[in-house]
XYZ file of C-alpha atoms in Angstrom:
173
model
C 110.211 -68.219 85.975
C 112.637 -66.050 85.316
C 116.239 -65.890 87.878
C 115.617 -62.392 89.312
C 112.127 -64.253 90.629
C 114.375 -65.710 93.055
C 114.169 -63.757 95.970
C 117.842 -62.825 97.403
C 117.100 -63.413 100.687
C 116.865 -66.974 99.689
C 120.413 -67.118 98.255
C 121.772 -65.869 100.514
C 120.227 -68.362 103.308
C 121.024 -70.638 100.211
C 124.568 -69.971 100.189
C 125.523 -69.668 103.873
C 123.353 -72.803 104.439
C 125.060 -75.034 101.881
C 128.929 -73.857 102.947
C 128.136 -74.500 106.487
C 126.340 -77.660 106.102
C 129.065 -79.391 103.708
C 131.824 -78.200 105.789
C 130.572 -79.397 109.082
C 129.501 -82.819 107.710
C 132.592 -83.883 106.126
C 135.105 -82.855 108.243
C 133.130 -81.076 111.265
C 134.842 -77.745 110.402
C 132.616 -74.461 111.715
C 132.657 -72.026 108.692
C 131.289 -68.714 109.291
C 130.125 -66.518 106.613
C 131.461 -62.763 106.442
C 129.715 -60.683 103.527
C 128.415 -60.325 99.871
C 128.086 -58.826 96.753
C 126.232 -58.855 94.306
C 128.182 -58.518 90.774
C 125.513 -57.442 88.276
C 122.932 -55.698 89.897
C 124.990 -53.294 92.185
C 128.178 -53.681 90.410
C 130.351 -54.451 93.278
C 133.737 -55.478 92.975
C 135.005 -59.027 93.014
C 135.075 -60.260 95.692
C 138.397 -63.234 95.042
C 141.202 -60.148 95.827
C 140.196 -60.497 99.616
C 141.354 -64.318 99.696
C 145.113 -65.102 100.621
C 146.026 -66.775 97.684
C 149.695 -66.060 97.126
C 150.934 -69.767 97.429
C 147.825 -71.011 94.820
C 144.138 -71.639 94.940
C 141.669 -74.557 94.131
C 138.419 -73.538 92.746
C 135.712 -76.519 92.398
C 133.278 -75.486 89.722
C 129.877 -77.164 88.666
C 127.614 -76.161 86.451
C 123.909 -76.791 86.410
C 121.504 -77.017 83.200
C 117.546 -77.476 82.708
C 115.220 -74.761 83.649
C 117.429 -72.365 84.246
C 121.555 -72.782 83.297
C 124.674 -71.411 86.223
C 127.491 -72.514 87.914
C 128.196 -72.281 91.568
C 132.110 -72.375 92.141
C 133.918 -72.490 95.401
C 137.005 -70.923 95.492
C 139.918 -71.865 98.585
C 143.173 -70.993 98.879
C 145.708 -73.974 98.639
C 145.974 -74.254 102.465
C 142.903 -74.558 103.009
C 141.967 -76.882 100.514
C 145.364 -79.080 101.908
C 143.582 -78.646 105.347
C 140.399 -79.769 104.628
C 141.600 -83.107 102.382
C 144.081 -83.940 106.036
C 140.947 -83.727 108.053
C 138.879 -85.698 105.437
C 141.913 -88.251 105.245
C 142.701 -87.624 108.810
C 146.411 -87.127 107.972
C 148.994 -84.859 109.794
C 150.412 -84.906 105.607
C 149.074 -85.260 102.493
C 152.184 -86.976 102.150
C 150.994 -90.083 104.320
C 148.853 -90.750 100.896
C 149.810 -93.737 98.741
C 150.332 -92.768 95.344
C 149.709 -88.411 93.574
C 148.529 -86.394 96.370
C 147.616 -84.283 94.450
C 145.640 -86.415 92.397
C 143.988 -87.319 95.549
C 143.329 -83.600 96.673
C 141.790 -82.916 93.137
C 139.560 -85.811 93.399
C 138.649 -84.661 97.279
C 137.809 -81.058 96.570
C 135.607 -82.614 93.579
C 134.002 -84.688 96.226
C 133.167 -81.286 98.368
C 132.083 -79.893 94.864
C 129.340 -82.690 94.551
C 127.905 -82.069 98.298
C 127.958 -78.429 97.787
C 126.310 -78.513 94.274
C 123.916 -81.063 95.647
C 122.789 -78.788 98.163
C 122.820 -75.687 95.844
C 120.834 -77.861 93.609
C 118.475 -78.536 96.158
C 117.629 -75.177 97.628
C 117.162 -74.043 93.872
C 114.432 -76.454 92.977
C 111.893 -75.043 94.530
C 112.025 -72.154 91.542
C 113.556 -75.021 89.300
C 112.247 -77.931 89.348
C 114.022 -79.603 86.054
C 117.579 -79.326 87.104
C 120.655 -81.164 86.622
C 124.515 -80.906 87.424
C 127.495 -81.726 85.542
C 130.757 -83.127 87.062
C 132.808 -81.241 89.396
C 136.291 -79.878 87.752
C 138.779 -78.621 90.210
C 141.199 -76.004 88.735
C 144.266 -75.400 89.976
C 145.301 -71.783 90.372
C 142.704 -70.497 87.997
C 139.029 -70.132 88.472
C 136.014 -70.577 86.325
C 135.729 -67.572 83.465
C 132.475 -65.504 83.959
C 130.817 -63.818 80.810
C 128.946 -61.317 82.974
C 126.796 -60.260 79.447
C 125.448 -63.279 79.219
C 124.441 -63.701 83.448
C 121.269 -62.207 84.842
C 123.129 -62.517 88.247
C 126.400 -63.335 89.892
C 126.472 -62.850 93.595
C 129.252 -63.951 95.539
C 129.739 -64.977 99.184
C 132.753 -64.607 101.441
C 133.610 -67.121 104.486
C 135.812 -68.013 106.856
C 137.330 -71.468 107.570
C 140.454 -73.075 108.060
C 142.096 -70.402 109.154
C 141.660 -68.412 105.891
C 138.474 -67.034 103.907
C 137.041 -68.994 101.070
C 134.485 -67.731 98.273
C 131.430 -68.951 96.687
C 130.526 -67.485 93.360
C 126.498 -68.254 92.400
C 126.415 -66.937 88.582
C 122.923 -67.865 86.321
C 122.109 -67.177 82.825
């Protein structure tokens, strides 16, 4: 079946459902969603110049192969992705952490990349039943690289949490 088959409605109850849901059970965080675009088919902008991102970002990418091959990445800005690792650790400072913190923060953010792909993963096999996901990476002020030829759609989604907004980028071949 090919990706378009997908209907949008359903990625976007996808998206907002898996954000919300991964948020809320890890650290009980309310994340709200705010809008979307869709890359390909309407040719909207990207959507990443609308985060704060001035002192860094974490993006948490994971790819997915089988009947159909795409990557969902999440995308916060560093103090957010600090603020979600103290409420995991239930630190006042990533400091408190025996040992690299930021080791620590990379391999909690790949954590939140496993739920969320998980429940990305899940949503999609209804149209997909053969699917399965590769290992989170966590890039540090750089994001995944996008060859939008090669995609037959890349939607993103914008939220707010944290006190910031945070992206999710859905892109399939």
């Amino acid at each position: 079946m090919p990706t378009e088959e997908i209907p949008s409605e359903r990625l976007d109850n996808l998206a907002r459902e898996a954000v919300v849901t991964v948020f809320d059970s890890m650290v009980s965080e309310t994340v709200s969603w705010k809008s979307r675009a869709c890359l390909i088919e309407n040719g909207s902008s990207d959507m990443l110049g609308s985060l704060p991102i001035a002192d860094g970002l974490y993006a948490i990418v994971v790819s997915w192969v089988g009947d159909v091959n795409g990557k969902v990445m999440l995308v916060l800005p560093k103090a957010a992705a600090e603020a979600f690792a103290l409420k995991l650790f239930d630190l006042p400072s990533l400091d408190w952490l025996e040992g690299d913190s930021e080791e620590a923060l990379q391999d909690t953010l790949g954590e939140l990349g496993n739920m969320l792909a998980g429940l990305v993963k899940g949503g999609l096999t209804k149209w997909y039943p053969r699917l399965a996901l590769t290992t989170p990476k966590v890039l540090k002020n750089r994001r995944m690289k996008v060859d939008t030829a090669t995609m037959s759609f890349r939607r993103q989604y914008l939220f707010e949490g944290f006190g910031s907004e945070l992206l999710i980028d859905f892109c399939c071949e």
